[in-house]
mmCIF file of C-alpha atoms in Angstrom:
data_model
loop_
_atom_site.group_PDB
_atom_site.id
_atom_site.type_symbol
_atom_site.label_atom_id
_atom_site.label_comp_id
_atom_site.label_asym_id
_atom_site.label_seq_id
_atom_site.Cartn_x
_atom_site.Cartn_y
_atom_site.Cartn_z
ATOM 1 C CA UNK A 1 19.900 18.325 0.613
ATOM 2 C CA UNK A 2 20.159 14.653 1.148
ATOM 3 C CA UNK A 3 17.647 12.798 3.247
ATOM 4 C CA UNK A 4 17.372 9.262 4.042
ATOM 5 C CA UNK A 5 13.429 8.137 4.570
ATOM 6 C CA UNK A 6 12.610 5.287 6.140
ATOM 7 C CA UNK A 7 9.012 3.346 5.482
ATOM 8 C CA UNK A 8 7.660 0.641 7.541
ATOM 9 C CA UNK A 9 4.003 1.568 8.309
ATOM 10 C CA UNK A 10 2.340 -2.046 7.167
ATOM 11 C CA UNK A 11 4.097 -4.983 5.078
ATOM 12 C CA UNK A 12 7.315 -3.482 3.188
ATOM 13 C CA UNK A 13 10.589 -2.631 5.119
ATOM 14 C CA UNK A 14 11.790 0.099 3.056
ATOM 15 C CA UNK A 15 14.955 3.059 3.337
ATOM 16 C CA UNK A 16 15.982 5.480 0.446
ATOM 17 C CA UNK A 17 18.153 8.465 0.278
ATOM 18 C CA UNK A 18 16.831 11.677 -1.813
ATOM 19 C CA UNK A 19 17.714 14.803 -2.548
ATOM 20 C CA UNK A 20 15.187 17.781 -2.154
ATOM 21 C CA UNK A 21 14.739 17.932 -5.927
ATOM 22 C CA UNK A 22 13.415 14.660 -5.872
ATOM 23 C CA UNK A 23 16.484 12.629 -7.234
ATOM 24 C CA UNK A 24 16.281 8.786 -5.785
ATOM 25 C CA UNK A 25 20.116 8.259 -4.991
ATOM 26 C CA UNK A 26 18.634 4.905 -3.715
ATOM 27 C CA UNK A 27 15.892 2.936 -2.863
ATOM 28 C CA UNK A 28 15.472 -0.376 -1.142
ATOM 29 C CA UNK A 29 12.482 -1.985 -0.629
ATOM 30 C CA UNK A 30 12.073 -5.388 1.352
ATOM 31 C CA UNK A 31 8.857 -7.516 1.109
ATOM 32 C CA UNK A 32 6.561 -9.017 3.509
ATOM 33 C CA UNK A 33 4.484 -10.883 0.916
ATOM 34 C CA UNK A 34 5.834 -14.497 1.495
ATOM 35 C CA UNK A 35 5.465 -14.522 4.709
ATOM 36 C CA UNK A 36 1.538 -12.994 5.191
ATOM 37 C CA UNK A 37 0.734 -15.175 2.000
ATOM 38 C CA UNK A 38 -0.630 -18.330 3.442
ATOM 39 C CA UNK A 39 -3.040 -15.976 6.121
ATOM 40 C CA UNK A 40 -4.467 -14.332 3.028
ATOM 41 C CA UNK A 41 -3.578 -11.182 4.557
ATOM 42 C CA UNK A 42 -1.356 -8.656 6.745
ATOM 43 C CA UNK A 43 -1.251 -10.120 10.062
ATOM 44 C CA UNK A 44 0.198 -7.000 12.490
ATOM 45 C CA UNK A 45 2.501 -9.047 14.801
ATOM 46 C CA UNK A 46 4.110 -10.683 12.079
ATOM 47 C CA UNK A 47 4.670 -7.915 10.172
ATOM 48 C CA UNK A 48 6.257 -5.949 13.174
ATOM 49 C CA UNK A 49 8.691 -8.435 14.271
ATOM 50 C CA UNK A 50 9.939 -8.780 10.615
ATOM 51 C CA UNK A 51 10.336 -4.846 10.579
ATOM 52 C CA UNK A 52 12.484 -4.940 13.766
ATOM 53 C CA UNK A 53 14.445 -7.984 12.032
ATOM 54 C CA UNK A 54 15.046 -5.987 8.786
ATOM 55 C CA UNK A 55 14.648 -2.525 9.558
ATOM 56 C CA UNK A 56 18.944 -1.979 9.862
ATOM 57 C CA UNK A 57 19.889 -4.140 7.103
ATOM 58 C CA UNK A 58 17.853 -2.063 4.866
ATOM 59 C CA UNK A 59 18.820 1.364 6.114
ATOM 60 C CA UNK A 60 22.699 0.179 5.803
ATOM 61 C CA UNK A 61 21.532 -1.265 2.410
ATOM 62 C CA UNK A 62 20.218 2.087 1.423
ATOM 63 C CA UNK A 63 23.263 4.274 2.674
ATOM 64 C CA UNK A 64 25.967 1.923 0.481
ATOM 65 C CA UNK A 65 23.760 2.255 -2.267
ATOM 66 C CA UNK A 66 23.814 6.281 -2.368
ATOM 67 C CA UNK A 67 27.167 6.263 -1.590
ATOM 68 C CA UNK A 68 26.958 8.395 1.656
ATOM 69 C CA UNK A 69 27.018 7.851 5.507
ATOM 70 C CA UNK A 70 24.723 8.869 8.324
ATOM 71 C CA UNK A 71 26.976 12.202 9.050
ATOM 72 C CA UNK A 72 26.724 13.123 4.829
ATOM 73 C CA UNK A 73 22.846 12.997 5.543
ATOM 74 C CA UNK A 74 20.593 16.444 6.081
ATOM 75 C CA UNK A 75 18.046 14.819 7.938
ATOM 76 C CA UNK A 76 15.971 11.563 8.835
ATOM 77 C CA UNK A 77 12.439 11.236 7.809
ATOM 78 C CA UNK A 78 10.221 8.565 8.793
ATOM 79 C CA UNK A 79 6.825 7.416 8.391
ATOM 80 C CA UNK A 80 4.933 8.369 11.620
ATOM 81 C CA UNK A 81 1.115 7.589 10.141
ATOM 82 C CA UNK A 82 -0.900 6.198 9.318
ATOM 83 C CA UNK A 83 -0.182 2.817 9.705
ATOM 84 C CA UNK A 84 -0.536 -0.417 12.010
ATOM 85 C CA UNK A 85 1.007 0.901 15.300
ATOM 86 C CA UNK A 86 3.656 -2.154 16.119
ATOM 87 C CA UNK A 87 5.140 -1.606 12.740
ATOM 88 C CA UNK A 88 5.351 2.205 12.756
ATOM 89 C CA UNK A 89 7.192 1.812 15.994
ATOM 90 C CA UNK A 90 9.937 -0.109 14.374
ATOM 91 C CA UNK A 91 10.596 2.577 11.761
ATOM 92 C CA UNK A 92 10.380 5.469 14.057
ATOM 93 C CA UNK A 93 12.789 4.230 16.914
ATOM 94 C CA UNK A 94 15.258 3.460 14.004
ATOM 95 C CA UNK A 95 14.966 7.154 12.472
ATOM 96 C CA UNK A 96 15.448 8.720 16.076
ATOM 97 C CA UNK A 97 18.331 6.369 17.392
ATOM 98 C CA UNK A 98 19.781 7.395 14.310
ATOM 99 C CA UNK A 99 18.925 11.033 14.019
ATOM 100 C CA UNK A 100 19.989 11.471 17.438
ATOM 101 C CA UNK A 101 23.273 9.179 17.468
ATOM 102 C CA UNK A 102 24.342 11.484 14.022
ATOM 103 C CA UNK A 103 23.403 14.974 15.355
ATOM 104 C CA UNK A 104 20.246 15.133 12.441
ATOM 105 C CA UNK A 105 17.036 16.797 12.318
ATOM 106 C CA UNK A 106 14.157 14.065 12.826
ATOM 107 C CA UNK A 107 11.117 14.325 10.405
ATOM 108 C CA UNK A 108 7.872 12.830 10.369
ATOM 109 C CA UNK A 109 5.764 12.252 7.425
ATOM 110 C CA UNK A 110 2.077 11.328 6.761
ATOM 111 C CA UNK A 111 2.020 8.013 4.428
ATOM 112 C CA UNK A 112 -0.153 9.834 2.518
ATOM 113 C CA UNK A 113 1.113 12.572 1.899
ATOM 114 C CA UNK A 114 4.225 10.572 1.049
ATOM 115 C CA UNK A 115 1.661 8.690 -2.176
ATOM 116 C CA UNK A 116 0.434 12.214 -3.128
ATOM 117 C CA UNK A 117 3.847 13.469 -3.559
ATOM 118 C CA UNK A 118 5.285 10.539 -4.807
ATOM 119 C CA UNK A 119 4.945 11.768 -8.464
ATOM 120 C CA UNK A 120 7.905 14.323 -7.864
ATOM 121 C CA UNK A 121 10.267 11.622 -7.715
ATOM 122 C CA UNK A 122 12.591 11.356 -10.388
ATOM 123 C CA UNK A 123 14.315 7.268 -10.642
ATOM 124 C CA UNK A 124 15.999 6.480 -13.444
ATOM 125 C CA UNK A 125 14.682 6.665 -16.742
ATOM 126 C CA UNK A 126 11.702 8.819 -15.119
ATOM 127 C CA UNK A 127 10.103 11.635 -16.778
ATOM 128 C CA UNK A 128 11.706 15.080 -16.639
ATOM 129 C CA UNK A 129 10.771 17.771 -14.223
ATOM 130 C CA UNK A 130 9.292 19.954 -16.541
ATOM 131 C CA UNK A 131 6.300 16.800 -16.958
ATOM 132 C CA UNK A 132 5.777 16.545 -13.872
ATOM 133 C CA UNK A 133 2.746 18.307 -12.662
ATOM 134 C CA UNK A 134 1.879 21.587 -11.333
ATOM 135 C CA UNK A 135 0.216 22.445 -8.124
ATOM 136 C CA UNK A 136 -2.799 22.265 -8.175
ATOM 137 C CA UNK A 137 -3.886 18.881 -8.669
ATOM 138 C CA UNK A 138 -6.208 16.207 -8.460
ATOM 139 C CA UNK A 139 -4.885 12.811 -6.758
ATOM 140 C CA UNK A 140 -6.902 9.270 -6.960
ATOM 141 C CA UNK A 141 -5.158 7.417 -4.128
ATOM 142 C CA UNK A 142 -5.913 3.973 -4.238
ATOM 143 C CA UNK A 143 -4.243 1.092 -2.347
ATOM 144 C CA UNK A 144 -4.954 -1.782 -0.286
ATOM 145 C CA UNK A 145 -5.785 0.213 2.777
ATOM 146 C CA UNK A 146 -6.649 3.462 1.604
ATOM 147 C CA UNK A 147 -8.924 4.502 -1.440
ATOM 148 C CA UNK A 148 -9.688 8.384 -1.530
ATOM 149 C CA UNK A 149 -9.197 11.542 -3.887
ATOM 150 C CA UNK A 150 -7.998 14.749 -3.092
ATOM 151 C CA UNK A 151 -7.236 17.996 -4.474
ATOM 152 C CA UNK A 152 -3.805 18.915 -3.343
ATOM 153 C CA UNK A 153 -2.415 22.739 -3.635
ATOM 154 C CA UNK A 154 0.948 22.024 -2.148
ATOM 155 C CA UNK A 155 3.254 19.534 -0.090
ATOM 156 C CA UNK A 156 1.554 20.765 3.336
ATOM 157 C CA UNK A 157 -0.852 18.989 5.378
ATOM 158 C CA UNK A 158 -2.935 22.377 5.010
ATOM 159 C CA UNK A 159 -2.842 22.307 1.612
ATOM 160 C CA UNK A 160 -4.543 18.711 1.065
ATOM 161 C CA UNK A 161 -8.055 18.350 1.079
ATOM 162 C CA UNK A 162 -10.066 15.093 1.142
ATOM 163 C CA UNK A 163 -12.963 15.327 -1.741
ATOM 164 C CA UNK A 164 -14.204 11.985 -1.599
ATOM 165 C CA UNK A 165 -13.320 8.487 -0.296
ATOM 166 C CA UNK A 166 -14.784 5.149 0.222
ATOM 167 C CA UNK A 167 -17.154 4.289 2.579
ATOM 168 C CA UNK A 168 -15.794 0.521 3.367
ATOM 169 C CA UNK A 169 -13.297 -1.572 2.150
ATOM 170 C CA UNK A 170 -10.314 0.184 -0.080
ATOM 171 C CA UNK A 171 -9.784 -0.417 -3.736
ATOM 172 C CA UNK A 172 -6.859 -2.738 -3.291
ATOM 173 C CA UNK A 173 -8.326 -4.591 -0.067
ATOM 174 C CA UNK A 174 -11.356 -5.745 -1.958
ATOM 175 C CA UNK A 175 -9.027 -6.928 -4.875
ATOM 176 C CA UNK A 176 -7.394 -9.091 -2.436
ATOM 177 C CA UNK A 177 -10.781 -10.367 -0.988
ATOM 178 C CA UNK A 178 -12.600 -11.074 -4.739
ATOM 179 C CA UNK A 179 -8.867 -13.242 -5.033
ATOM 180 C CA UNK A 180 -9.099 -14.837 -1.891
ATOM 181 C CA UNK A 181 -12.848 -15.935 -2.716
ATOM 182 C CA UNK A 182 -11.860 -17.402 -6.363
ATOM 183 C CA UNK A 183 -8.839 -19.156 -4.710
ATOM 184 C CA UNK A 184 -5.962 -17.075 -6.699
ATOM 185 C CA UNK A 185 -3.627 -16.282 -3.674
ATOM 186 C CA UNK A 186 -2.712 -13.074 -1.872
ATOM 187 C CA UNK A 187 -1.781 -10.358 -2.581
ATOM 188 C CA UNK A 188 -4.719 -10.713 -5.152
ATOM 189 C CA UNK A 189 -4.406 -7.278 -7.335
ATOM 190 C CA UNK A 190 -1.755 -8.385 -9.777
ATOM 191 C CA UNK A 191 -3.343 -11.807 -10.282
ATOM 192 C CA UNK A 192 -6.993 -10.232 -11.164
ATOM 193 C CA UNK A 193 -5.462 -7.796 -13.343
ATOM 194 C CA UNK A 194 -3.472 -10.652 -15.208
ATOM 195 C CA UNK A 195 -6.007 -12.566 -15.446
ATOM 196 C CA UNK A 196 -8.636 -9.250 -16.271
ATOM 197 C CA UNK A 197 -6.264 -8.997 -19.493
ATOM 198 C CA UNK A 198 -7.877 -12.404 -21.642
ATOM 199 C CA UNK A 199 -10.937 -11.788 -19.985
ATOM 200 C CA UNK A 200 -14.385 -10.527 -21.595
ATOM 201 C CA UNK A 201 -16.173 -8.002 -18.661
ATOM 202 C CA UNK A 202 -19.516 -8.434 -20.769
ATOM 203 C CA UNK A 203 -19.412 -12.481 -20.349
ATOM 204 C CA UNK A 204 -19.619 -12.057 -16.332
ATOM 205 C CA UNK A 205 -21.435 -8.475 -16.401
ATOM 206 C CA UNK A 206 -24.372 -10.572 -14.568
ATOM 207 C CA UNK A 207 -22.483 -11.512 -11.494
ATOM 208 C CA UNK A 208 -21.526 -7.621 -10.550
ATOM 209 C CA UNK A 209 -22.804 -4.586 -9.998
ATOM 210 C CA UNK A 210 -21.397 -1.358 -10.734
ATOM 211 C CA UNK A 211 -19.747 0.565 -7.528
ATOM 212 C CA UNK A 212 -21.943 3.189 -6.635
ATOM 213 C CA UNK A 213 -22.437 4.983 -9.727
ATOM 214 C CA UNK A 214 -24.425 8.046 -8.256
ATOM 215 C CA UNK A 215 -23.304 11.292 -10.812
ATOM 216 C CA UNK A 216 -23.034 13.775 -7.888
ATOM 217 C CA UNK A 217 -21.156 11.754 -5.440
ATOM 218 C CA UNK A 218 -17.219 11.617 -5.480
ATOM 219 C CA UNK A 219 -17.586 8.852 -2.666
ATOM 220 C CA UNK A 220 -16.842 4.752 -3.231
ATOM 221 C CA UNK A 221 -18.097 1.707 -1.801
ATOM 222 C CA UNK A 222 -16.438 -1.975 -2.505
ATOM 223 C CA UNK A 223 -18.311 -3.713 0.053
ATOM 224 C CA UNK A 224 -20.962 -4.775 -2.455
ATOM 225 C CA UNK A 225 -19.206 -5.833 -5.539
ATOM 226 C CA UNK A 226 -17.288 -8.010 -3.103
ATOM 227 C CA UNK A 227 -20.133 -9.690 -1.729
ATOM 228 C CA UNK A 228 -21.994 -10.237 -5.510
ATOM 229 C CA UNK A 229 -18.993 -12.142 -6.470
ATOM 230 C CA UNK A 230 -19.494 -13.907 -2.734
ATOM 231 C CA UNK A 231 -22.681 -15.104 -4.007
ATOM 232 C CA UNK A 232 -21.847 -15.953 -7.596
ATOM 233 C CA UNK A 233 -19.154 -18.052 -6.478
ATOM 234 C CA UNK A 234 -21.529 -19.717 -3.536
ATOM 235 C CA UNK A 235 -24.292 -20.336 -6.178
ATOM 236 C CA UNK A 236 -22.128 -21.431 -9.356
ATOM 237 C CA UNK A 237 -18.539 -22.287 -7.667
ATOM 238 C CA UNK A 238 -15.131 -20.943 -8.353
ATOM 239 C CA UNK A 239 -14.975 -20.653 -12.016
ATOM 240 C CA UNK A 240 -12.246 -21.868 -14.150
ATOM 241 C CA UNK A 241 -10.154 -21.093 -17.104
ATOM 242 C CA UNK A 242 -12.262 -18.874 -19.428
ATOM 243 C CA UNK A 243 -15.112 -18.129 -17.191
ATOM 244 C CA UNK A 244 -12.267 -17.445 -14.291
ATOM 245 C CA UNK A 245 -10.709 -14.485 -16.717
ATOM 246 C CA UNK A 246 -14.185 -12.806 -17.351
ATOM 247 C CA UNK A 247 -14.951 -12.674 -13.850
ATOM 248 C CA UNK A 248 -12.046 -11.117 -13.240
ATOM 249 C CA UNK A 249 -12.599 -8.812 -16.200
ATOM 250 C CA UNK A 250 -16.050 -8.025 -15.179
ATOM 251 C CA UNK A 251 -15.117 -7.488 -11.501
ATOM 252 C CA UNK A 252 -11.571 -5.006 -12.541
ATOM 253 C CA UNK A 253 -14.045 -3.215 -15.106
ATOM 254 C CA UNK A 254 -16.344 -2.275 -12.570
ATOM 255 C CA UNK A 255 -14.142 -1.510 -9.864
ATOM 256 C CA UNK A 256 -11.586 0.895 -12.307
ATOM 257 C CA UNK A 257 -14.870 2.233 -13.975
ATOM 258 C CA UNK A 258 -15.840 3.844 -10.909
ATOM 259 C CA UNK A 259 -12.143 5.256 -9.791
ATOM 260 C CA UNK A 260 -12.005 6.504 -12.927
ATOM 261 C CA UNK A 261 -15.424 8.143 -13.395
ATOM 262 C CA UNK A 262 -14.761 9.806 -10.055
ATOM 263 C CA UNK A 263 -11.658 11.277 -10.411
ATOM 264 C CA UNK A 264 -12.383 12.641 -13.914
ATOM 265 C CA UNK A 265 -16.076 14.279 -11.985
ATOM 266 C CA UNK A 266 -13.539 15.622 -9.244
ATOM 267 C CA UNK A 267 -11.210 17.206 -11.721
ATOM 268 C CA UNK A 268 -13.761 18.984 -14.100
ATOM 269 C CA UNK A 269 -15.732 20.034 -10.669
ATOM 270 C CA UNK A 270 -12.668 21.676 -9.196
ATOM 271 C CA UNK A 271 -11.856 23.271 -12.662
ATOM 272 C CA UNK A 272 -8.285 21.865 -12.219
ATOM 273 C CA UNK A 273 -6.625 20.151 -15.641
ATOM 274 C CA UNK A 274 -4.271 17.882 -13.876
ATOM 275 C CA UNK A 275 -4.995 14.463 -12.674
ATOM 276 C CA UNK A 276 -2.454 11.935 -10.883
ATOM 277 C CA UNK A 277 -2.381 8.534 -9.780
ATOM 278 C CA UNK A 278 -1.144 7.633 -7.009
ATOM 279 C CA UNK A 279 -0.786 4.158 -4.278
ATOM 280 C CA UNK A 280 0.080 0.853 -5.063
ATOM 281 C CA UNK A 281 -3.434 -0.010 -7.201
ATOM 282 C CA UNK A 282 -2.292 2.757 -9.743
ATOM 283 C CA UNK A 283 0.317 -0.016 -10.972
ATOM 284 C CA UNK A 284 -3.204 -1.686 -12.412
ATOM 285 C CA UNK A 285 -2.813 -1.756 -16.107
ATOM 286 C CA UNK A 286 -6.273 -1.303 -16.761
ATOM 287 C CA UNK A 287 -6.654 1.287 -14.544
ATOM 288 C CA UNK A 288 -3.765 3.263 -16.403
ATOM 289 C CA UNK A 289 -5.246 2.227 -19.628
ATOM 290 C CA UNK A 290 -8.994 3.551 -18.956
ATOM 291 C CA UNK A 291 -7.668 6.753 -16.675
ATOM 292 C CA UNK A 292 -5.392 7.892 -19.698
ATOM 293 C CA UNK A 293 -8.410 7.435 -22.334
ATOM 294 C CA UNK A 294 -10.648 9.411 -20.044
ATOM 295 C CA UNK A 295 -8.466 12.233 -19.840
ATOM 296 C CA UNK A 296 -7.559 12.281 -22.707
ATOM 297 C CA UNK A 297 -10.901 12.375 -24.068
ATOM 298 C CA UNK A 298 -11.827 15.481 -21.247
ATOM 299 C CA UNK A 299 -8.437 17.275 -21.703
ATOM 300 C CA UNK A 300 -6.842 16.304 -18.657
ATOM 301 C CA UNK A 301 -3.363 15.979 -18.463
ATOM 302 C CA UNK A 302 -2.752 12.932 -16.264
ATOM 303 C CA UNK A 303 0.402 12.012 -14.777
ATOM 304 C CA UNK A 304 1.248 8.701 -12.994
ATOM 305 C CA UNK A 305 4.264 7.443 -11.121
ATOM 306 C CA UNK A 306 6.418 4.691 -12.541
ATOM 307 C CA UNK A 307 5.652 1.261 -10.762
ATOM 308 C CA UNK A 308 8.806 1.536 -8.204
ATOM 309 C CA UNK A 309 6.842 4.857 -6.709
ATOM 310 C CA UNK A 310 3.204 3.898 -6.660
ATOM 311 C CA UNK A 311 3.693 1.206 -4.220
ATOM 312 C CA UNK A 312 4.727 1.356 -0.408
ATOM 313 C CA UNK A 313 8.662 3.022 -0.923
ATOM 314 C CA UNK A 314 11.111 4.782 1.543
ATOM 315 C CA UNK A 315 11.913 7.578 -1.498
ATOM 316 C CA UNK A 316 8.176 9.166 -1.380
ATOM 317 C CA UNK A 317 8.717 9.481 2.641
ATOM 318 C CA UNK A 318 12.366 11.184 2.397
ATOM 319 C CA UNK A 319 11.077 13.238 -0.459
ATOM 320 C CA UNK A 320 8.211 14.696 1.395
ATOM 321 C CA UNK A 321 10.638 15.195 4.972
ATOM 322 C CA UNK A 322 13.159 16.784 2.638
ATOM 323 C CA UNK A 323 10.360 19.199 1.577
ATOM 324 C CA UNK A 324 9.689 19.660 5.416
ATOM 325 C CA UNK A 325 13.068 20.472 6.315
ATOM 326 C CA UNK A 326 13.040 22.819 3.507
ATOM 327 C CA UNK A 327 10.509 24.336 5.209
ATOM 328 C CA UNK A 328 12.247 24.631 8.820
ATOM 329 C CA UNK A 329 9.765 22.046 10.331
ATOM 330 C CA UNK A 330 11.451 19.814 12.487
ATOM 331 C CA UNK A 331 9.919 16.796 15.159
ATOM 332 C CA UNK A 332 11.426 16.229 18.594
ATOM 333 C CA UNK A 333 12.784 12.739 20.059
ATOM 334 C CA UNK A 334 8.907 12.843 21.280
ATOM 335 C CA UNK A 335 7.091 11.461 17.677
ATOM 336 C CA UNK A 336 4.209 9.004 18.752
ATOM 337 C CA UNK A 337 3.070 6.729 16.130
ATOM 338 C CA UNK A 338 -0.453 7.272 15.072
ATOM 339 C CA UNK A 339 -2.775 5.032 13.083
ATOM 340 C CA UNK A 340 -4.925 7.394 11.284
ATOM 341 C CA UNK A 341 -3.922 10.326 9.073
ATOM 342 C CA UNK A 342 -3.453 13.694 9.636
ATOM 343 C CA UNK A 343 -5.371 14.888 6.960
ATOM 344 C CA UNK A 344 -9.014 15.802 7.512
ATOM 345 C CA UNK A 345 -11.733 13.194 6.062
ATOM 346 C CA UNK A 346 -14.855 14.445 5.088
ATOM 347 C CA UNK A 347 -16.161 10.937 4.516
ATOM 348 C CA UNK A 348 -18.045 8.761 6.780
ATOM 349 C CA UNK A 349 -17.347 5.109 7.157
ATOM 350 C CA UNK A 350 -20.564 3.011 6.695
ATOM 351 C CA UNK A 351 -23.617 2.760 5.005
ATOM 352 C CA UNK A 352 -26.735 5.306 4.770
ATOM 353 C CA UNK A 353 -27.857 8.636 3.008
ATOM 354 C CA UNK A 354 -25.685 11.032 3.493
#
């Protein structure tokens, strides 16, 4: 089976062709980053007219690539949600003037979902299939809009269950604000971590907190460790050259501490030995670094996606349609987008006792 997947719920245009076994046959991913860049941030209307500009290119980009046409294809999947809803359009009217124009089954796919499967994927140079994991699993899905883990017993909506997620801003979203505040550009997650790398965490410790470190809750909370560095940069200014690194260092270290602390809680609580990373913020070196020790150190066998699969890609959305289709689900001409996810949360936005 051979199923083209196209992605365009927030600032990548992106189209791949996979197979049901999880081969990539290709995968093409344009960027938005340029252009958002100078607001700091993903601006909606700008990001939807670039869609509509590049969605075709890509798609045509994709098909060369794998060698096949729209009539060699066994279906079209496409992200339906979550997402912002101008750019979701963009994506979906392309999969269903194309489904329908080739005679194709139309599939939609959760974003999420499309993360927390994206570990199946096998690019070149990937792991084999026999290391990637088994069902059950726990998933730490952390990115710049979403930050939650799950235990997932399958590739079905039904089998993916929320166990704890953050209360504000997302992992990756306050990366990009603690940037934005020490003046190092947008998007702000590979800059920190860069910089994170000379950087001593104990120089800076002062300036932030750690992230909600209650032992019985499997819930997260960025909001405050952004506004600490807020106020260590209003009361000292932006810091510079050494004293820029350790902030950085002090602010990853906290942030990754608690992601990882979580996860590894979530894991042992559920009695389930596998852990994977998943969403763009699992590229974060020192998040792979400190996630590997801890499992190691608890027995977990952790697996994480290769750098091409943890961020926003059209492969993890035809992967997870393919394994729809496989499954005799199909979506009409009908598919709405929708800008929250179909799986259940079981966390509550804001502050308070819970």
């Amino acid at each position: 089976m051979r199923v083209l997947g196209i992605e365009t719920s927030c600032d990548e245009t992106a189209a791949a062709v996979v197979t049901e076994g999880g081969d990539v046959l290709s995968d093409v991913v344009r960027s938005q980053v340029a252009l958002h860049a100078p607001y700091g941030g993903v601006v909606p209307e700008v990001a939807a007219r670039d869609h509509a500009r590049a969605v075709v290119p890509v798609v045509r980009e994709a098909l060369a690539r794998a060698g096949v046409t729209a009539a060699d294809l066994d279906g079209v999947a496409v992200t339906s949600r979550p997402g912002l809803a101008g750019a979701l359009l963009v994506g979906l009217q392309t999969a269903k003037g194309l489904a329908w124009a080739a005679g194709k089954p139309l599939v939609g796919v959760d974003h999420l979902v499309g993360h927390l499967l994206a570990v199946f994927l096998r690019r070149d140079g990937a792991p084999a299939s026999d290391e990637r994991p088994a069902f059950p699993y726990v998933a730490l899905l952390a990115s710049g809009g979403h930050t939650a883990i799950y235990r997932v017993d399958g590739p079905a909506l039904g089998a993916i269950r929320e166990l704890g997620a953050t209360r504000d801003d997302a992992a990756g979203e306050a990366f990009d604000k603690v940037a934005k505040l020490l003046g190092l550009g947008y998007p702000g997650g590979p800059v920190v971590d860069r910089l994170a790398a000379t950087g001593d965490a104990a120089a800076a410790a002062e300036a932030v907190p750690a992230v909600m470190a209650r032992k019985e809750s499997l819930e997260f909370s960025f909001s405050g460790i952004k506004s600490a560095v807020a106020r260590h940069v209003a009361k000292r200014g932006r810091p510079e050259g050494q004293a820029l690194n350790d902030l950085c260092a002090a602010f990853q270290g906290a942030v990754v501490d608690a992601l990882v602390q979580k996860t590894v809680r979530a894991a042992r609580a559920e009695g389930i030995e596998r852990v994977v990373l998943a969403g763009g913020v699992a590229a974060n070196r020192g998040l792979r670094a400190k996630m590997a020790a801890a499992c190691a150190k608890r027995g977990l066998g952790l697996f994480v996606p290769p750098f091409a699969s943890c961020t926003d890609n059209g492969a993890m959305i035809a992967y997870a349609g393919a394994l729809r289709l496989a499954a005799g689900e199909r979506d009409t001409l009908d598919l709405a987008p929708e800008t929250r996810t179909a799986l259940p949360r079981v966390t509550r936005k804001g502050g308070g006792v819970r």
